[in-house]
Amino acid sequence: MEESKISKRPKLKNPYLIVAWPGMGEVAFKAATYLVDKLQAKEFAQIPAQEFFYLTASAIKEGILSLPELPYNKFYYWKNPATKSSQESHDLIIFISSAQPDLSKAEDYCQRIISLAKSFKVKSIIGFAAMPQPIDHTQESRAWFTPSTSELLNSLKKYNLNLMSEGQISGMNGLFLGIAKREGINGFCLLGEIPLYTIQIENPKGSCAVLEALSKILNIKIDLANLIDQARIMESEINRLLDFLKLGPATAAPIGEEEIEKIKKSLSQLTKLPLSIKEKIEALFEQAKTDIPKANELKQELDKWNVYKEYEDRFLDLFKKKKEKDN
């Protein structure tokens, strides 16, 4: 197994590891990439993608077909100025992947990240995720948390976050923390609220809630102004589209056709499934062709993202082909 590629080994003091992958509302991925940008964290290592990801389609750009690049899996570091004078402060290692890996390889993938974390003597891990809730998109998102030990639970109570006491965190944003706990590194997950009906839309409010909580817990300053602006724009676009849809096609549009098309085009880009989820769905379709029990997992994934209708014909074809094969 190829090791992680480390371009330099920074000297870090009491580092925490932050991890994030794309997922619902892109809450985790957006929060982590924004954090890297605002802290001006520096890249220092990466995990070769070819061991844990595989291509499922070709990409077409400006009419030309080609193979897409494999997802990136990068480590960044940030030296906290406060560590020079405080033993309570922590430097940060931030790991970001642009897609979720094939979950059949998740164990080895997690071990690769944990191995690097242990080499830097990381004592705690912080994960990010989304928390779908029956809220309106105009409401402020609250931050939730779930720790891997009772000690962390007690220490985090003072920040007045909402405790996620039951349920599960799907995908790598949840799985990694569980595997890390088994391997001796505890931590907690910060979750940002998103409306149930917008899980396919990038949600800056959810990411902002996560980073506000992180800022309090780690006592670091994060400039959230740009993220707040993005959240306002997103809320405005959704409001305007909903107003248009409520009026119906027979009613005169309250805004010009050109503006309507602009809104629709904008939201069409936002409501697409995250690339990592598309790849996971395609992989499950391929697996179900030869292993029909995989269809159950596929159906659960399609239902979770509310896209079963879009894939219904392909899904039913799996059973037709099996029946033809059996006959």
GROMACS .gro file of C-alpha atoms in nm:
model
  327
    1MET     CA    1   0.000   0.000   0.000
    2GLU     CA    2   0.144   0.336  -0.109
    3GLU     CA    3   0.205   0.580   0.176
    4SER     CA    4   0.071   0.933   0.192
    5LYS     CA    5   0.288   1.176  -0.001
    6ILE     CA    6   0.432   1.432   0.241
    7SER     CA    7   0.603   1.732   0.082
    8LYS     CA    8   0.718   1.875   0.416
    9ARG     CA    9   0.684   1.797   0.786
   10PRO     CA   10   0.585   2.113   0.973
   11LYS     CA   11   0.658   2.135   1.345
   12LEU     CA   12   0.318   2.157   1.508
   13LYS     CA   13   0.217   2.215   1.869
   14ASN     CA   14  -0.073   2.018   2.020
   15PRO     CA   15  -0.238   1.975   1.680
   16TYR     CA   16  -0.603   1.890   1.628
   17LEU     CA   17  -0.714   1.721   1.306
   18ILE     CA   18  -1.017   1.856   1.118
   19VAL     CA   19  -1.166   1.632   0.847
   20ALA     CA   20  -1.432   1.694   0.582
   21TRP     CA   21  -1.588   1.534   0.275
   22PRO     CA   22  -1.872   1.648   0.046
   23GLY     CA   23  -2.220   1.556   0.163
   24MET     CA   24  -2.568   1.695   0.228
   25GLY     CA   25  -2.585   2.067   0.166
   26GLU     CA   26  -2.208   2.057   0.112
   27VAL     CA   27  -2.194   2.180   0.472
   28ALA     CA   28  -1.876   1.998   0.572
   29PHE     CA   29  -1.684   2.050   0.249
   30LYS     CA   30  -1.776   2.419   0.227
   31ALA     CA   31  -1.685   2.483   0.591
   32ALA     CA   32  -1.346   2.314   0.558
   33THR     CA   33  -1.246   2.477   0.229
   34TYR     CA   34  -1.356   2.816   0.362
   35LEU     CA   35  -1.153   2.759   0.678
   36VAL     CA   36  -0.841   2.672   0.479
   37ASP     CA   37  -0.884   2.987   0.271
   38LYS     CA   38  -0.941   3.224   0.563
   39LEU     CA   39  -0.663   3.083   0.780
   40GLN     CA   40  -0.433   3.067   0.477
   41ALA     CA   41  -0.348   2.711   0.574
   42LYS     CA   42  -0.067   2.551   0.374
   43GLU     CA   43  -0.081   2.219   0.192
   44PHE     CA   44   0.181   1.968   0.303
   45ALA     CA   45   0.062   1.618   0.214
   46GLN     CA   46  -0.186   1.419   0.009
   47ILE     CA   47  -0.321   1.068  -0.032
   48PRO     CA   48  -0.287   0.920  -0.384
   49ALA     CA   49  -0.640   0.893  -0.520
   50GLN     CA   50  -0.598   0.591  -0.747
   51GLU     CA   51  -0.602   0.347  -0.453
   52PHE     CA   52  -0.940   0.456  -0.322
   53PHE     CA   53  -1.132   0.608  -0.613
   54TYR     CA   54  -1.216   0.487  -0.961
   55LEU     CA   55  -1.356   0.657  -1.267
   56THR     CA   56  -1.725   0.598  -1.342
   57ALA     CA   57  -1.780   0.825  -1.643
   58SER     CA   58  -1.620   1.057  -1.896
   59ALA     CA   59  -1.653   1.433  -1.876
   60ILE     CA   60  -1.755   1.661  -2.162
   61LYS     CA   61  -1.640   2.022  -2.168
   62GLU     CA   62  -1.703   2.261  -2.457
   63GLY     CA   63  -1.805   1.966  -2.672
   64ILE     CA   64  -1.490   1.762  -2.606
   65LEU     CA   65  -1.497   1.430  -2.419
   66SER     CA   66  -1.215   1.330  -2.185
   67LEU     CA   67  -1.149   1.145  -1.862
   68PRO     CA   68  -1.199   1.358  -1.549
   69GLU     CA   69  -0.933   1.397  -1.284
   70LEU     CA   70  -0.955   1.178  -0.977
   71PRO     CA   71  -1.066   1.350  -0.654
   72TYR     CA   72  -0.804   1.521  -0.443
   73ASN     CA   73  -0.726   1.422  -0.083
   74LYS     CA   74  -0.513   1.692   0.075
   75PHE     CA   75  -0.370   1.777   0.415
   76TYR     CA   76  -0.314   2.139   0.520
   77TYR     CA   77  -0.158   2.285   0.834
   78TRP     CA   78  -0.209   2.608   1.024
   79LYS     CA   79   0.012   2.734   1.304
   80ASN     CA   80  -0.193   2.906   1.570
   81PRO     CA   81  -0.011   3.222   1.688
   82ALA     CA   82  -0.159   3.167   2.035
   83THR     CA   83   0.039   2.843   2.087
   84LYS     CA   84   0.353   3.051   2.150
   85SER     CA   85   0.209   3.175   2.479
   86SER     CA   86  -0.064   2.927   2.569
   87GLN     CA   87  -0.051   2.556   2.640
   88GLU     CA   88  -0.429   2.542   2.587
   89SER     CA   89  -0.409   2.646   2.220
   90HIS     CA   90  -0.370   2.411   1.927
   91ASP     CA   91  -0.223   2.412   1.579
   92LEU     CA   92  -0.444   2.255   1.313
   93ILE     CA   93  -0.416   1.986   1.049
   94ILE     CA   94  -0.706   2.006   0.803
   95PHE     CA   95  -0.783   1.712   0.574
   96ILE     CA   96  -1.019   1.771   0.281
   97SER     CA   97  -1.129   1.531   0.009
   98SER     CA   98  -1.327   1.648  -0.293
   99ALA     CA   99  -1.528   1.323  -0.300
  100GLN     CA  100  -1.627   1.028  -0.083
  101PRO     CA  101  -1.421   0.714  -0.152
  102ASP     CA  102  -1.555   0.373  -0.245
  103LEU     CA  103  -1.684   0.265   0.097
  104SER     CA  104  -1.554  -0.088   0.040
  105LYS     CA  105  -1.209   0.071   0.079
  106ALA     CA  106  -1.307   0.306   0.360
  107GLU     CA  107  -1.121   0.111   0.629
  108ASP     CA  108  -0.782   0.135   0.456
  109TYR     CA  109  -0.855   0.494   0.355
  110CYS     CA  110  -0.926   0.595   0.715
  111GLN     CA  111  -0.616   0.414   0.838
  112ARG     CA  112  -0.406   0.623   0.599
  113ILE     CA  113  -0.539   0.946   0.749
  114ILE     CA  114  -0.510   0.816   1.106
  115SER     CA  115  -0.152   0.704   1.046
  116LEU     CA  116  -0.050   1.055   0.944
  117ALA     CA  117  -0.242   1.204   1.237
  118LYS     CA  118  -0.061   0.978   1.484
  119SER     CA  119   0.275   1.070   1.333
  120PHE     CA  120   0.200   1.431   1.432
  121LYS     CA  121   0.072   1.322   1.776
  122VAL     CA  122  -0.283   1.439   1.712
  123LYS     CA  123  -0.488   1.391   2.030
  124SER     CA  124  -0.832   1.493   1.905
  125ILE     CA  125  -1.028   1.498   1.579
  126ILE     CA  126  -1.305   1.737   1.473
  127GLY     CA  127  -1.547   1.639   1.199
  128PHE     CA  128  -1.805   1.849   1.014
  129ALA     CA  129  -2.145   1.737   0.884
  130ALA     CA  130  -2.499   1.850   0.801
  131MET     CA  131  -2.803   1.817   1.029
  132PRO     CA  132  -3.126   1.802   0.820
  133GLN     CA  133  -3.410   1.950   1.024
  134PRO     CA  134  -3.775   2.054   0.967
  135ILE     CA  135  -3.681   2.423   0.950
  136ASP     CA  136  -3.738   2.696   0.693
  137HIS     CA  137  -3.454   2.818   0.473
  138THR     CA  138  -3.503   3.172   0.610
  139GLN     CA  139  -3.423   3.060   0.966
  140GLU     CA  140  -3.076   3.080   1.112
  141SER     CA  141  -2.894   2.748   1.126
  142ARG     CA  142  -2.800   2.618   1.469
  143ALA     CA  143  -2.493   2.411   1.547
  144TRP     CA  144  -2.522   2.060   1.688
  145PHE     CA  145  -2.251   1.832   1.823
  146THR     CA  146  -2.190   1.469   1.905
  147PRO     CA  147  -1.874   1.355   2.089
  148SER     CA  148  -1.705   1.017   2.105
  149THR     CA  149  -1.652   1.020   2.485
  150SER     CA  150  -1.843   1.130   2.793
  151GLU     CA  151  -1.547   1.351   2.891
  152LEU     CA  152  -1.578   1.545   2.566
  153LEU     CA  153  -1.954   1.565   2.616
  154ASN     CA  154  -1.905   1.735   2.951
  155SER     CA  155  -1.636   1.973   2.824
  156LEU     CA  156  -1.844   2.085   2.524
  157LYS     CA  157  -2.166   2.152   2.716
  158LYS     CA  158  -2.048   2.500   2.815
  159TYR     CA  159  -2.067   2.620   2.454
  160ASN     CA  160  -2.448   2.587   2.451
  161LEU     CA  161  -2.460   2.374   2.138
  162ASN     CA  162  -2.741   2.131   2.064
  163LEU     CA  163  -2.655   1.770   2.145
  164MET     CA  164  -2.734   1.508   1.883
  165SER     CA  165  -2.824   1.226   2.121
  166GLU     CA  166  -2.960   0.969   1.874
  167GLY     CA  167  -2.931   0.881   1.504
  168GLN     CA  168  -2.641   0.841   1.267
  169ILE     CA  169  -2.401   1.047   1.056
  170SER     CA  170  -2.378   0.883   0.716
  171GLY     CA  171  -2.080   0.868   0.484
  172MET     CA  172  -1.720   0.949   0.566
  173ASN     CA  173  -1.809   1.255   0.776
  174GLY     CA  174  -1.953   1.014   1.033
  175LEU     CA  175  -1.767   0.690   0.969
  176PHE     CA  176  -1.420   0.836   1.009
  177LEU     CA  177  -1.478   0.953   1.366
  178GLY     CA  178  -1.597   0.606   1.463
  179ILE     CA  179  -1.292   0.435   1.315
  180ALA     CA  180  -1.061   0.695   1.471
  181LYS     CA  181  -1.217   0.628   1.813
  182ARG     CA  182  -1.153   0.256   1.771
  183GLU     CA  183  -0.791   0.338   1.685
  184GLY     CA  184  -0.744   0.544   2.000
  185ILE     CA  185  -0.811   0.902   1.885
  186ASN     CA  186  -1.129   1.057   2.020
  187GLY     CA  187  -1.309   1.361   1.890
  188PHE     CA  188  -1.642   1.517   1.807
  189CYS     CA  189  -1.853   1.618   1.512
  190LEU     CA  190  -2.001   1.964   1.458
  191LEU     CA  191  -2.319   1.963   1.252
  192GLY     CA  192  -2.488   2.259   1.084
  193GLU     CA  193  -2.865   2.264   1.045
  194ILE     CA  194  -3.015   2.261   0.695
  195PRO     CA  195  -3.383   2.243   0.588
  196LEU     CA  196  -3.499   1.895   0.490
  197TYR     CA  197  -3.614   2.022   0.151
  198THR     CA  198  -3.276   2.172   0.057
  199ILE     CA  199  -3.038   1.883   0.118
  200GLN     CA  200  -2.927   1.894  -0.246
  201ILE     CA  201  -2.853   2.267  -0.237
  202GLU     CA  202  -2.527   2.411  -0.111
  203ASN     CA  203  -2.607   2.562   0.228
  204PRO     CA  204  -2.369   2.836   0.347
  205LYS     CA  205  -2.582   2.893   0.658
  206GLY     CA  206  -2.510   2.541   0.778
  207SER     CA  207  -2.137   2.584   0.712
  208CYS     CA  208  -2.142   2.917   0.894
  209ALA     CA  209  -2.304   2.759   1.202
  210VAL     CA  210  -2.031   2.494   1.209
  211LEU     CA  211  -1.749   2.749   1.185
  212GLU     CA  212  -1.903   2.977   1.448
  213ALA     CA  213  -1.907   2.682   1.688
  214LEU     CA  214  -1.550   2.587   1.595
  215SER     CA  215  -1.436   2.944   1.655
  216LYS     CA  216  -1.576   2.939   2.009
  217ILE     CA  217  -1.441   2.596   2.098
  218LEU     CA  218  -1.088   2.655   1.968
  219ASN     CA  219  -1.085   3.025   2.059
  220ILE     CA  220  -0.970   3.127   1.712
  221LYS     CA  221  -1.094   3.414   1.499
  222ILE     CA  222  -1.251   3.321   1.163
  223ASP     CA  223  -1.374   3.596   0.931
  224LEU     CA  224  -1.718   3.473   0.827
  225ALA     CA  225  -1.827   3.784   0.635
  226ASN     CA  226  -1.800   3.626   0.289
  227LEU     CA  227  -1.983   3.314   0.400
  228ILE     CA  228  -2.263   3.523   0.552
  229ASP     CA  229  -2.295   3.713   0.223
  230GLN     CA  230  -2.319   3.384   0.032
  231ALA     CA  231  -2.592   3.268   0.270
  232ARG     CA  232  -2.793   3.586   0.208
  233ILE     CA  233  -2.765   3.546  -0.169
  234MET     CA  234  -2.872   3.183  -0.145
  235GLU     CA  235  -3.174   3.270   0.070
  236SER     CA  236  -3.275   3.544  -0.173
  237GLU     CA  237  -3.250   3.316  -0.476
  238ILE     CA  238  -3.461   3.046  -0.310
  239ASN     CA  239  -3.721   3.302  -0.200
  240ARG     CA  240  -3.759   3.442  -0.548
  241LEU     CA  241  -3.788   3.102  -0.711
  242LEU     CA  242  -4.046   2.987  -0.455
  243ASP     CA  243  -4.249   3.303  -0.514
  244PHE     CA  244  -4.245   3.236  -0.885
  245LEU     CA  245  -4.350   2.873  -0.842
  246LYS     CA  246  -4.634   2.965  -0.605
  247LEU     CA  247  -4.788   3.194  -0.867
  248GLY     CA  248  -4.810   2.917  -1.126
  249PRO     CA  249  -4.767   2.939  -1.503
  250ALA     CA  250  -5.110   3.097  -1.564
  251THR     CA  251  -5.036   3.402  -1.354
  252ALA     CA  252  -4.837   3.694  -1.485
  253ALA     CA  253  -4.483   3.670  -1.360
  254PRO     CA  254  -4.393   3.934  -1.101
  255ILE     CA  255  -4.046   3.960  -1.249
  256GLY     CA  256  -3.917   3.966  -1.602
  257GLU     CA  257  -3.858   3.649  -1.803
  258GLU     CA  258  -3.489   3.724  -1.828
  259GLU     CA  259  -3.462   3.749  -1.450
  260ILE     CA  260  -3.663   3.430  -1.404
  261GLU     CA  261  -3.429   3.242  -1.634
  262LYS     CA  262  -3.134   3.379  -1.443
  263ILE     CA  263  -3.277   3.253  -1.113
  264LYS     CA  264  -3.363   2.914  -1.259
  265LYS     CA  265  -3.018   2.879  -1.411
  266SER     CA  266  -2.855   2.979  -1.083
  267LEU     CA  267  -3.054   2.728  -0.880
  268SER     CA  268  -3.011   2.453  -1.137
  269GLN     CA  269  -2.641   2.469  -1.062
  270LEU     CA  270  -2.705   2.458  -0.689
  271THR     CA  271  -2.955   2.174  -0.682
  272LYS     CA  272  -2.741   1.917  -0.855
  273LEU     CA  273  -2.634   1.616  -0.654
  274PRO     CA  274  -2.285   1.649  -0.509
  275LEU     CA  275  -2.031   1.482  -0.738
  276SER     CA  276  -1.936   1.235  -0.468
  277ILE     CA  277  -2.299   1.119  -0.435
  278LYS     CA  278  -2.343   1.083  -0.810
  279GLU     CA  279  -2.031   0.868  -0.822
  280LYS     CA  280  -2.154   0.656  -0.531
  281ILE     CA  281  -2.492   0.601  -0.702
  282GLU     CA  282  -2.326   0.501  -1.029
  283ALA     CA  283  -2.095   0.264  -0.844
  284LEU     CA  284  -2.393   0.100  -0.670
  285PHE     CA  285  -2.569   0.055  -1.005
  286GLU     CA  286  -2.261  -0.123  -1.140
  287GLN     CA  287  -2.234  -0.345  -0.831
  288ALA     CA  288  -2.607  -0.428  -0.837
  289LYS     CA  289  -2.577  -0.564  -1.192
  290THR     CA  290  -2.380  -0.861  -1.059
  291ASP     CA  291  -2.485  -0.852  -0.693
  292ILE     CA  292  -2.860  -0.784  -0.680
  293PRO     CA  293  -2.875  -0.747  -0.296
  294LYS     CA  294  -2.681  -0.424  -0.355
  295ALA     CA  295  -3.005  -0.287  -0.502
  296ASN     CA  296  -3.139  -0.241  -0.149
  297GLU     CA  297  -2.846  -0.015  -0.058
  298LEU     CA  298  -2.891   0.167  -0.388
  299LYS     CA  299  -3.263   0.228  -0.319
  300GLN     CA  300  -3.184   0.366   0.025
  301GLU     CA  301  -2.931   0.607  -0.126
  302LEU     CA  302  -3.176   0.723  -0.393
  303ASP     CA  303  -3.448   0.778  -0.134
  304LYS     CA  304  -3.215   0.963   0.099
  305TRP     CA  305  -3.137   1.217  -0.171
  306ASN     CA  306  -3.496   1.222  -0.300
  307VAL     CA  307  -3.390   1.130  -0.655
  308TYR     CA  308  -3.550   0.788  -0.696
  309LYS     CA  309  -3.790   0.915  -0.966
  310GLU     CA  310  -3.496   1.031  -1.175
  311TYR     CA  311  -3.339   0.684  -1.162
  312GLU     CA  312  -3.656   0.473  -1.144
  313ASP     CA  313  -3.634   0.322  -1.494
  314ARG     CA  314  -3.271   0.223  -1.450
  315PHE     CA  315  -3.344   0.080  -1.105
  316LEU     CA  316  -3.632  -0.136  -1.227
  317ASP     CA  317  -3.423  -0.253  -1.522
  318LEU     CA  318  -3.188  -0.422  -1.276
  319PHE     CA  319  -3.464  -0.666  -1.180
  320LYS     CA  320  -3.585  -0.714  -1.538
  321LYS     CA  321  -3.236  -0.812  -1.648
  322LYS     CA  322  -3.199  -1.051  -1.354
  323LYS     CA  323  -3.532  -1.217  -1.439
  324GLU     CA  324  -3.429  -1.254  -1.805
  325LYS     CA  325  -3.096  -1.400  -1.697
  326ASP     CA  326  -3.263  -1.649  -1.462
  327ASN     CA  327  -3.497  -1.763  -1.741
   0.00000   0.00000   0.00000
